[in-house]
XYZ file of C-alpha atoms in Angstrom:
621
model
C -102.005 165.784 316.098
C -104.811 168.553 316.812
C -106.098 170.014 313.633
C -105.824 174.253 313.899
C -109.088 176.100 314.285
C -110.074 177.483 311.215
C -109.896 181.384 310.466
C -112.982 182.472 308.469
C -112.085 186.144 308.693
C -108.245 186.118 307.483
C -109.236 183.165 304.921
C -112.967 183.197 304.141
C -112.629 180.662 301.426
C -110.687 178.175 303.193
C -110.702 178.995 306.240
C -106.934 177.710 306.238
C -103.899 179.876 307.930
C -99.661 178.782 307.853
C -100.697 177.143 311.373
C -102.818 174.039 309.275
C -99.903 174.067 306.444
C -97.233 173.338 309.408
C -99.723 171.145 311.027
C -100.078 169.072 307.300
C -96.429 168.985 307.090
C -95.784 167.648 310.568
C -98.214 164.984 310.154
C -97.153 163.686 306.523
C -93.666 163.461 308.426
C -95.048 161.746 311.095
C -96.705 159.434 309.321
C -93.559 157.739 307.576
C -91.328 157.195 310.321
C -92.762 153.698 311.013
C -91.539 152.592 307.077
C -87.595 153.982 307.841
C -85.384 151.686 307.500
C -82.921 150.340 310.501
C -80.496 153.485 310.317
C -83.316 155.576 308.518
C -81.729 155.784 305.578
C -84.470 154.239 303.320
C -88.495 154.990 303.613
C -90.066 151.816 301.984
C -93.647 152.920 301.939
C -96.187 150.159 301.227
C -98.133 149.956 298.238
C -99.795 148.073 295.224
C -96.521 147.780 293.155
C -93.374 148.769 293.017
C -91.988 151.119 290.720
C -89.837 149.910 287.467
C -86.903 151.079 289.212
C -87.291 148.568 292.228
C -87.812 148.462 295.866
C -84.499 149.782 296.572
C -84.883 153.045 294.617
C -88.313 153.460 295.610
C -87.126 153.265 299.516
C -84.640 156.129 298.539
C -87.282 158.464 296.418
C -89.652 158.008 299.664
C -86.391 159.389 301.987
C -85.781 161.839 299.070
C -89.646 163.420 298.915
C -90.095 163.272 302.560
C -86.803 165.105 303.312
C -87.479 167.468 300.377
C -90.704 168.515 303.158
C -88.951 167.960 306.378
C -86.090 171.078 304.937
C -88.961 173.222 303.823
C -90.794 172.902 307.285
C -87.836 173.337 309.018
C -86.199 176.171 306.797
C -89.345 178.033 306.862
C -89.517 178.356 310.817
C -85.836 179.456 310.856
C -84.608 176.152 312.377
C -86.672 175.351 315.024
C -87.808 171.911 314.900
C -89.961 170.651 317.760
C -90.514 167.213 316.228
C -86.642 166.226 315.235
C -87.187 165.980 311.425
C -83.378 167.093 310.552
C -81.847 164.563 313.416
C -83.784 161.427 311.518
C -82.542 162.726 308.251
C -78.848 163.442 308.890
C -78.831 159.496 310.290
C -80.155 158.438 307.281
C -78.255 160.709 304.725
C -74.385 159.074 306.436
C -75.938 155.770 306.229
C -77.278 155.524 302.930
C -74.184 157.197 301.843
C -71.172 155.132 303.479
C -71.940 152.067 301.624
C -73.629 153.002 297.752
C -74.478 150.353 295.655
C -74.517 147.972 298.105
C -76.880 145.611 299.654
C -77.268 146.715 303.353
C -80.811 146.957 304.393
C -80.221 151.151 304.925
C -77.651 151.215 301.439
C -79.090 153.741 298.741
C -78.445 152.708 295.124
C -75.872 154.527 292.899
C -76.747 157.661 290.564
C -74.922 156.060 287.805
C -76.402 152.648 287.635
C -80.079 153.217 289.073
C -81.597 156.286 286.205
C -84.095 157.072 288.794
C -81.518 158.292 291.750
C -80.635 160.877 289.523
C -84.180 162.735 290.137
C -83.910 161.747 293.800
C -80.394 163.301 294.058
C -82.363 166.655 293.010
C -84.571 166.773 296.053
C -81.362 165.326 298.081
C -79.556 168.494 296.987
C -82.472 170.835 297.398
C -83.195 169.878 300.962
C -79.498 170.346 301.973
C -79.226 173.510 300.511
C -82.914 174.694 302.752
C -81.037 173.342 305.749
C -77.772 173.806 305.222
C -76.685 176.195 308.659
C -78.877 173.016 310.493
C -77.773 169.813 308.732
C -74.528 169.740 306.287
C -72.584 172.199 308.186
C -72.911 170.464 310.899
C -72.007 166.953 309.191
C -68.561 165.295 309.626
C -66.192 165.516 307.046
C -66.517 161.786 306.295
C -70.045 162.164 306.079
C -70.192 165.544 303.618
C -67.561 163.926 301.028
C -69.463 160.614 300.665
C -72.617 162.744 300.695
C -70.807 164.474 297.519
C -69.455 161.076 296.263
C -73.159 160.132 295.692
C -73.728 163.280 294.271
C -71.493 164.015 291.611
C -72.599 161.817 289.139
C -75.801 163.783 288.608
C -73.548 166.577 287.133
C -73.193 164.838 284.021
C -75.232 165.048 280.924
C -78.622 164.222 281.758
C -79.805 160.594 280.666
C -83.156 161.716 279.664
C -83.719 164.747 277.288
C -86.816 166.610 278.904
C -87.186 168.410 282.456
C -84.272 165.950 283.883
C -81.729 168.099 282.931
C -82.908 170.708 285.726
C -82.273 167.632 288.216
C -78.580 168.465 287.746
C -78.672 171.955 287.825
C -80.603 171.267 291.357
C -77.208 169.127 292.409
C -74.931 171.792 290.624
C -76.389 174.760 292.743
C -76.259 172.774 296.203
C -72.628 171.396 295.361
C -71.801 175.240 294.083
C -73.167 176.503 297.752
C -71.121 174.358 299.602
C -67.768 174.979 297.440
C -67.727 171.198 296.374
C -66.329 171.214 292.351
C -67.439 174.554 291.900
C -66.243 174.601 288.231
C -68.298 171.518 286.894
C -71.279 172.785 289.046
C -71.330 176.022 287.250
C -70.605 174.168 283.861
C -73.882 171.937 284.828
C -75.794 174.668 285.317
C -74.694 176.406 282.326
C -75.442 173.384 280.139
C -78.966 172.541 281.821
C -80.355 176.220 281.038
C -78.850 176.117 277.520
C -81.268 172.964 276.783
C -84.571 173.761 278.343
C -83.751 177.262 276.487
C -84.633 175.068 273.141
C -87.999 174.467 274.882
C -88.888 177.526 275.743
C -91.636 178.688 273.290
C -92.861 182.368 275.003
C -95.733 183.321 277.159
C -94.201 181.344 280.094
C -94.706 178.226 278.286
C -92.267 175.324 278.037
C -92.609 172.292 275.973
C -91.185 169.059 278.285
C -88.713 167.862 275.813
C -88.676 168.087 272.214
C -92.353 166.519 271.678
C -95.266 168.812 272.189
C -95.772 168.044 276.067
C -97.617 170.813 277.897
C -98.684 169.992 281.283
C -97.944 170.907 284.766
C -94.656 169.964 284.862
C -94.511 173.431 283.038
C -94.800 174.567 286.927
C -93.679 172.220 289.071
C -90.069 171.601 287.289
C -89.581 173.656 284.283
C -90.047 177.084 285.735
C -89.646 175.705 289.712
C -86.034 174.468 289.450
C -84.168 177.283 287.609
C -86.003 180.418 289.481
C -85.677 178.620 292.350
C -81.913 178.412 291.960
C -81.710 181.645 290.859
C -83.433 182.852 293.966
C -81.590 180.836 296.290
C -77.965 181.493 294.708
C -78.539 185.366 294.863
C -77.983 185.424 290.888
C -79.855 188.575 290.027
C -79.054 187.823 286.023
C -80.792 184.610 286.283
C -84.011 185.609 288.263
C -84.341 188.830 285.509
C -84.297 185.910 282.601
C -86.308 183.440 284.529
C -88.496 185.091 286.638
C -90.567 187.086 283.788
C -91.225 183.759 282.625
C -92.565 182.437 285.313
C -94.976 185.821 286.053
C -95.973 185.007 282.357
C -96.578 181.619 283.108
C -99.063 182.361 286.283
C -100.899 184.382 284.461
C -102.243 181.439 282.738
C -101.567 179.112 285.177
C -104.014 180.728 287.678
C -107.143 179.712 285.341
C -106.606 176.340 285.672
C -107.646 175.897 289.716
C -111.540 174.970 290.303
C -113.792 177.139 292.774
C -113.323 174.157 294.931
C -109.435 173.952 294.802
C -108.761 171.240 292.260
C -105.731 172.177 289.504
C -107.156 170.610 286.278
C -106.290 167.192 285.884
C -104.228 167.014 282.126
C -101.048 165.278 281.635
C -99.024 162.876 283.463
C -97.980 162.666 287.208
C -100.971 163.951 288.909
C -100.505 161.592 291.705
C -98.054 164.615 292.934
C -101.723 165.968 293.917
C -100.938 169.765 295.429
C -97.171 170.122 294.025
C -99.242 172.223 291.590
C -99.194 174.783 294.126
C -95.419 175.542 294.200
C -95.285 177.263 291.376
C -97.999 180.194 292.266
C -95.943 180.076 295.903
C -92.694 180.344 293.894
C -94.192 183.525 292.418
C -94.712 185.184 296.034
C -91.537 183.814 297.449
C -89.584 185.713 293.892
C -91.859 188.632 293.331
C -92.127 187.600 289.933
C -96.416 186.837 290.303
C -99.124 188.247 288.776
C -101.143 187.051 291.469
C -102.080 189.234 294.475
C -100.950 187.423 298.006
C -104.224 186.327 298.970
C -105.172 184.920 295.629
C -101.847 183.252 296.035
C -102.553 181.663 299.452
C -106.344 180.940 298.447
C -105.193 178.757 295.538
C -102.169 177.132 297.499
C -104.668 176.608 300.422
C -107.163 175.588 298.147
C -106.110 172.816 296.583
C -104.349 171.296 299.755
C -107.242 171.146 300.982
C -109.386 169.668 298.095
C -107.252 166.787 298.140
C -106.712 166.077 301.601
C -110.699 166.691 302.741
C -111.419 163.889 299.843
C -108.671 160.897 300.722
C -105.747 161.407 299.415
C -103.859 159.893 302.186
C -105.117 156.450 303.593
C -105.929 154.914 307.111
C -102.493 155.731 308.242
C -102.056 159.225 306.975
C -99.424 158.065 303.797
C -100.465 159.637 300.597
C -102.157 157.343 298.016
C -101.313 156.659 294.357
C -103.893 158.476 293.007
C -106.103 161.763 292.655
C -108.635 161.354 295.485
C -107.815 158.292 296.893
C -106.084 155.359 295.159
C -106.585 155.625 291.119
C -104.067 152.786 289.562
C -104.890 154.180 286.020
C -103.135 157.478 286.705
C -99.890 155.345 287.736
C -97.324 155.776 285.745
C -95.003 152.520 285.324
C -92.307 154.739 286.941
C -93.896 155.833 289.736
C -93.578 153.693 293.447
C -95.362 154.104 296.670
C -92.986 157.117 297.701
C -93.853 159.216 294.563
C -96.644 160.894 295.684
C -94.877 163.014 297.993
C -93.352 165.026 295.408
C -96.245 166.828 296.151
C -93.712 168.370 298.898
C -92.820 171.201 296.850
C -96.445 172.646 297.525
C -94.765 173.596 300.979
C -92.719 176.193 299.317
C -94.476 178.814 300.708
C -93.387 178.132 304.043
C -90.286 179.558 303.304
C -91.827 182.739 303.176
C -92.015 184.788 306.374
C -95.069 184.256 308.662
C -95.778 188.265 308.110
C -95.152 187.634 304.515
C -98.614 189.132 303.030
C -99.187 186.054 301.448
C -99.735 184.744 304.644
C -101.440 187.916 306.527
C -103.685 188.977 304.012
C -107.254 187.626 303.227
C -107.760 185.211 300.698
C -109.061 186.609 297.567
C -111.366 184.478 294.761
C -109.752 183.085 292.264
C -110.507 183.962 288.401
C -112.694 180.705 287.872
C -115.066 182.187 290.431
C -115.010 186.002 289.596
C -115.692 185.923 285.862
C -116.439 183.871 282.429
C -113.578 183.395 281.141
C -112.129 181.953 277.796
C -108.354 182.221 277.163
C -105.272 180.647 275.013
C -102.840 179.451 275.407
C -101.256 180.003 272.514
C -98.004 178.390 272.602
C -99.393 175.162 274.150
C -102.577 175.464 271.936
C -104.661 175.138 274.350
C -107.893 177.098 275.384
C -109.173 177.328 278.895
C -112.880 178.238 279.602
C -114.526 178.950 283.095
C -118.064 179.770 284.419
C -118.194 181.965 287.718
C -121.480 180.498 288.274
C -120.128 177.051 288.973
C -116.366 177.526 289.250
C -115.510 175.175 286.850
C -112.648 175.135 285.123
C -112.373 173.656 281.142
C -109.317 172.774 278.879
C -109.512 172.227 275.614
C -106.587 170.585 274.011
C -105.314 171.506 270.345
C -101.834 170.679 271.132
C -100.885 169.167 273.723
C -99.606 165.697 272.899
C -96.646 163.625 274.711
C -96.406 161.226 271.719
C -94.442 159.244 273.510
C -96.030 158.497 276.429
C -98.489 155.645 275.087
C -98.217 152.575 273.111
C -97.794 152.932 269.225
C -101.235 153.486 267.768
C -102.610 153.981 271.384
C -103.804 157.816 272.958
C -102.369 158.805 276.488
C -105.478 159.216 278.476
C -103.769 162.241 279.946
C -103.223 164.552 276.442
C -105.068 163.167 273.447
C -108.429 164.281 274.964
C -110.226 167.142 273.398
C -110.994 168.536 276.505
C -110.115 168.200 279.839
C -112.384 169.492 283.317
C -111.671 169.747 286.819
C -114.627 167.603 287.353
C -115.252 164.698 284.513
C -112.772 162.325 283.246
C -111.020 161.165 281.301
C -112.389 157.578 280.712
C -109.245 154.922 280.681
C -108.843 151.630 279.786
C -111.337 149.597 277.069
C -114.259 152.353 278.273
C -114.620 154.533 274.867
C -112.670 157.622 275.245
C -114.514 161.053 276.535
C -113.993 164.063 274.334
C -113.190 162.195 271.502
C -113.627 162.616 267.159
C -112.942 158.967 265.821
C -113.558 157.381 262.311
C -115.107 153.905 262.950
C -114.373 152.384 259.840
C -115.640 148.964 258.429
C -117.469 148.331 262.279
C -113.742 148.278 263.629
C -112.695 150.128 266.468
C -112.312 153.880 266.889
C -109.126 155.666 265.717
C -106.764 157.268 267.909
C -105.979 160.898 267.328
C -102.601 160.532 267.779
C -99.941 163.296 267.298
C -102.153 166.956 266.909
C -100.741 170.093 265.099
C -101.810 173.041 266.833
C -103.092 175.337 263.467
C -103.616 178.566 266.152
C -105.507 180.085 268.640
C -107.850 183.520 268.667
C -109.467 185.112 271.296
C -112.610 182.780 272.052
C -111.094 179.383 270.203
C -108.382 177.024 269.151
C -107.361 174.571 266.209
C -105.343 171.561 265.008
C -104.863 168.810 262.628
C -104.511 165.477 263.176
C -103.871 162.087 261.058
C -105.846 159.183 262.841
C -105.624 156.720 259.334
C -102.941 156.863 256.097
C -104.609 159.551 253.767
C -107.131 160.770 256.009
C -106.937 164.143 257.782
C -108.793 165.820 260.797
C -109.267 169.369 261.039
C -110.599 170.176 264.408
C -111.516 173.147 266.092
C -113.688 174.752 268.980
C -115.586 177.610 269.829
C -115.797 178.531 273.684
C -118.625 181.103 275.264
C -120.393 180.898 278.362
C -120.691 177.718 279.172
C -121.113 176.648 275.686
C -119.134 174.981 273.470
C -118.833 174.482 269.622
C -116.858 171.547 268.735
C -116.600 171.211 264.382
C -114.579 168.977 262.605
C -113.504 168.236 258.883
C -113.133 165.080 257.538
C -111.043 164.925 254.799
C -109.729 161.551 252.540
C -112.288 159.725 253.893
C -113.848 157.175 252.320
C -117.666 157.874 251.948
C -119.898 156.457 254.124
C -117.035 156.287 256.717
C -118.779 155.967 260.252
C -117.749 158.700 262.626
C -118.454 159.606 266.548
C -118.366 162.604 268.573
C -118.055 161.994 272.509
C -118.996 164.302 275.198
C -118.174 164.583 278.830
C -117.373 161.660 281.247
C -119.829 162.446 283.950
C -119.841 160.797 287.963
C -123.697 160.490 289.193
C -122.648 163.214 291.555
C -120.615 165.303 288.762
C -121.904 168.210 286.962
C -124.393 167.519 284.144
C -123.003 167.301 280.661
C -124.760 168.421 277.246
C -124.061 167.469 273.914
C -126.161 168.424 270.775
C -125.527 167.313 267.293
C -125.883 170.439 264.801
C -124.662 169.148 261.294
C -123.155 166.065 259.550
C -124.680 163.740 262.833
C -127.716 161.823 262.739
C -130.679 163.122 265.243
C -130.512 162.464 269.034
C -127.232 160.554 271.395
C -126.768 157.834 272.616
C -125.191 157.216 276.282
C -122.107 155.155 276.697
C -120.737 153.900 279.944
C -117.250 154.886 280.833
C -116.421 153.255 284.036
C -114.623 154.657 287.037
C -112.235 157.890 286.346
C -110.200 159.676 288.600
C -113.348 161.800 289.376
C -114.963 158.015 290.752
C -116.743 155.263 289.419
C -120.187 155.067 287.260
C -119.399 157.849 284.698
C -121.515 158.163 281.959
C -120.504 159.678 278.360
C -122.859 161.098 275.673
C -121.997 160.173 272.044
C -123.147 161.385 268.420
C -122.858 159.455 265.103
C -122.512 160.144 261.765
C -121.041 159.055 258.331
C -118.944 160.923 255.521
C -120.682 162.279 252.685
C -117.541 162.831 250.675
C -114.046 163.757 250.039
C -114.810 166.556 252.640
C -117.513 166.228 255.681
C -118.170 168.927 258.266
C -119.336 167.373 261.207
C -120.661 170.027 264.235
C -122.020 169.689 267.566
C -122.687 171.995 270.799
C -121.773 170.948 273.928
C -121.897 171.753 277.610
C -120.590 171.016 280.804
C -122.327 172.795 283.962
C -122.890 172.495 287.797
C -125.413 174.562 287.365
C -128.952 173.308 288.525
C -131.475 172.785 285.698
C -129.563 174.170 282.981
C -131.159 174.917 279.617
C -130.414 173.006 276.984
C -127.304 174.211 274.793
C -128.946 174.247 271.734
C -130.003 177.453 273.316
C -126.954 179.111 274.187
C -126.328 179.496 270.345
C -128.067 180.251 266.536
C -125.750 177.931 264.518
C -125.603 178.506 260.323
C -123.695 176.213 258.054
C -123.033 177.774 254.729
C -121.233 174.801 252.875
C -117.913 174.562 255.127
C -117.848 177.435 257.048
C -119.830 178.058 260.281
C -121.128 181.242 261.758
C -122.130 181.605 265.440
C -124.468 183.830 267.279
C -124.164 184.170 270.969
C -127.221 185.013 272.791
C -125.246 188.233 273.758
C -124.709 189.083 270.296
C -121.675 188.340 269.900
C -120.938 186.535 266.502
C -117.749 184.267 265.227
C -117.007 182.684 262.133
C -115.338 179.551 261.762
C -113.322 178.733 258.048
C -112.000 174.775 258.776
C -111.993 174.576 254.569
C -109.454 177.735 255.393
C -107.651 176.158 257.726
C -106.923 172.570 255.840
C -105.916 174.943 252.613
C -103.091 176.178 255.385
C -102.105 173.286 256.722
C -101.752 171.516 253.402
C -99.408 175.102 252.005
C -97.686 174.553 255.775
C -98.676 178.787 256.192
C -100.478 179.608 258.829
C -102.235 183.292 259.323
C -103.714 182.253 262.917
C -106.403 185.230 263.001
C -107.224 185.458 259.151
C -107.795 181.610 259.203
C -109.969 181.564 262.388
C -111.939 184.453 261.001
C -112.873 186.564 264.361
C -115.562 188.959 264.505
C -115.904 190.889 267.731
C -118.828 192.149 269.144
């Protein structure tokens, strides 16, 4: 399929229009037909592994993904559908529907006794109700009550307690459409907002369950599923609660897309690659976006396109388990060869018209290429930093967490980091983990940092706390200008003479070039470590500073940098750094001068009061 000529003038920073979005579309369909099943019912895609689920569920989430993009190609051009998308789907939906549960090479699994249909059943519903004047109203009867046999079970509680529960609201709002159990649909819905409502902790931030998780499933499920619905059902009460949110939540979201079109890579289920696009198209399709429509379409268009010009999908156009190309670290044990193409919802904008301005009017820069920014995040804890010089985009991570997503005693590679980039990291594996405090006691190896308490955010930094051995406590903070960051931690309950390391950035050869400098409590100099391959490639390189505790309370502080920029002066002189006992003052080279009271802080956590600003001690300019 012919590639569209690129439009320089309409999109001068990606030269991409709707014509190379229907085009991408078409051809991710395209490719997967060959995998179908006999009566089409099942996409078994091939890959490394499958999925803990099994083959059988991971032929129906590939049916379920691909058909979540075939409705929002076909919705968004008002029906037409040159290349029969809906015909292969409606064969498939009455055949993996007559028979659940059973064995027959095109039968899909149950909802009730395969967990993982349940989230499939979501994009099942939300296809149907795109298509619905095109597909289900034109079913049989047979057909549209075993399609609703399959169905209802996903109106039940949900069977995990995090973003799941807006897989049954999905269901509930299709079912509700099509005036199948209308009652228990609306009691679904009811319930489903009611518990993400104990998640929801202001600013357009959502934490994924009851642990700290903050990640981009903040965008792609817990703000895309219930304005979406809202939108859809016409339910003006719902978009007014919901769709604030979600404008609150762009506003931040928007800083974390790279000059280049990468979203920052933090959390789990990145393989879903450009799904982290629906939520600034969600925005324009609503009205409920800070983002101007060209901003909106240069992001969305943006980081398509980063991932697709850099192998995402493979020889035979199927999308990879990975970032770039394949990446078997990033693979979650629940994720199967058809997973990736969740990364349908970053079609969402095609449901918008093609005069829609998000689609007619030129692409503007994002914020990561128009100014230095530092921002919280302060419900997440979090602090994101970005240098128009380079476009590159920083997180910096003092509370993000996901406890339970590793092994007891073990860090997720995807939120116990520091500090996150569009362009580094993180290291995986046995490699010594980037952006990383550890205690090293008696030669062993280094601690984990394991659950973080967020202890606040100000205007140019962020703080937390964290336990890595019995007795001992962290305090951890960081200091973001420029390019330039201060990274400080106390030690406290140590025993002295404790052996500690500070890493820096996990560099590619052809990554930007990373700086770290120690400033107190480290001995003179780093050392390099090698990190492996990351998502980013293989070959990455980590600086590392050591030093040992001097007592029941050790400050250890070090600059550090990460910069595209060529020949970049060394950070020790992007700041005048003074340590008076336990507290640390700052001078930018612009003047500008912080203060930074960890002692403070630790005396807080320890009375379990926090005054964020007081603590943090900010002095503007």
């Amino acid at each position: 399929m012919p590639t569209p000529p690129e439009n320089r003038e309409l999109s001068p920073y990606t030269g991409w229009t709707r014509a190379h979005w229907e085009a991408t579309a078409d051809r991710l369909l395209l490719a997967v037909r060959p995998f179908a099943s006999p009566e089409r019912a099942l996409i078994g895609l091939p890959g490394p592994r499958p999925s803990w689920s099994g083959t059988r569920s991971d032929g129906l989430e590939g049916w379920a993904r691909t058909f979540l993009l075939a409705a929002l190609r076909v919705a968004g051009a008002g029906g037409a559908d040159p290349h029969g998308h809906l015909d292969r789907y409606a064969e498939g939906l009455a055949a993996g529907t007559r028979e659940p549960g059973a064995e027959g090479p095109d039968c899909w699994p149950l909802t009730t006794g395969t967990r993982q249909a349940i989230v499939e059943a979501a994009s099942v519903a939300l296809g149907l109700r795109l298509t619905r004047p095109w597909l289900w109203d034109r079913l049989d009867d047979r057909t549209r009550e075993q399609v609703a046999d399959w169905l209802r079970p996903a109106l039940g509680p949900s069977p995990v307690d995090n973003n799941w529960w807006l897989f049954g609201l999905t269901v509930a709002g299709f079912l509700q459409d099509a005036g199948v159990d209308t009652d228990r649909a609306a009691a679904t819905i009811d319930r489903s907002l009611a518990r993400i409502e104990d998640w929801y902790l202001g600013d357009g931030w959502y934490s994924d369950g009851d642990n700290r998780a903050f990640d981009h499933y903040n965008a792609w499920a817990l703000h895309f599923y219930p304005v979406l619905h809202a939108h859809l059902a016409g339910d003006r009460a719902l978009l007014a609660r919901y769709g604030p949110r979600l404008r609150a939540h762009l506003d931040d979201y928007v800083h974390l897309f790279d000059a280049d079109g990468a979203p920052l890579p933090y959390g789990r289920s990145l393989i879903y690659r450009f799904a982290a696009a629906a939520a600034p198209w969600l925005g324009a399709l609503t009205g409920h976006t800070p983002l101007t429509p060209g901003a909106t379409r240069r992001l969305a268009s943006g980081a398509l396109r980063y991932f697709l010009d850099r192998g995402a999908t493979d020889t035979n156009g199927l999308l990879t388990l990975g970032w770039h190309g394949p990446y078997p670290p990033l693979v979650q044990e629940y994720s199967g060869p058809g997973s990736p193409y969740w990364a349908s919802k970053g079609f969402l904008g095609l449901l918008l018209p093609a005069g829609h301005p998000a689609w007619t009017d030129p692409e503007e820069p994002l914020p990561a290429e128009s100014a230095d920014t530092v921002r919280p995040f302060a419900p997440a804890g979090l602090l994101v930093q970005t240098t128009a010089t380079d476009g590159l985009v920083r997180l910096h991570n003092h509370g993000s967490n996901h406890v339970h997503s590793a092994e007891p005693g073990e860090d997720d590679p995807g939120y116990a980091r520091h500090a996150y980039s569009t362009r580094t990291g993180p290291s995986t594996g046995t490699a010594a983990a980037d952006n990383h405090f550890a205690l090293l006691p008696d030669g062993g190896p280094a601690t984990a940092r394991g659950p973080a308490t967020p202890l606040g955010t100000g205007p140019d930094r962020a703080a937390s706390v964290h336990r890595p051995l019995p007795g001992v406590r962290v305090v951890s903070a960081t200091l973001a200008h420029g390019r330039a960051e201060l990274r400080a931690h106390l030690v406290l309950g140590a025993p002295e003479g404790t052996p500690v390391r500070q890493t820096g950035w996990a560099t590619t050869p052809e990554g930007p070039h990373a700086q770290l400098h120690p400033v107190h409590g480290y001995g003179p100099g780093t050392v390099e470590l090698p990190t492996g391959e990351t998502l980013q490639g293989p070959g990455s390189r980590t600086l590392a500073l050591h030093g040992t505790t001097t007592g029941p309370a050790t400050l250890f502080v070090a600059l550090a940098s990460l910069t595209a920029e060529p020949d970049p002066a060394p950070v020790a002189d992007l700041a005048d750094v003074r340590i008076d006992g336990l507290r640390t003052t700052v001078t930018w080279p612009d003047g500008t001068v912080t203060r930074l009271d960890l002692a403070a802080l630790a005396a807080l956590d320890s009375a379990g009061a926090l005054d964020t600003l007081a603590a943090l001690d900010v002095e503007g300019r």
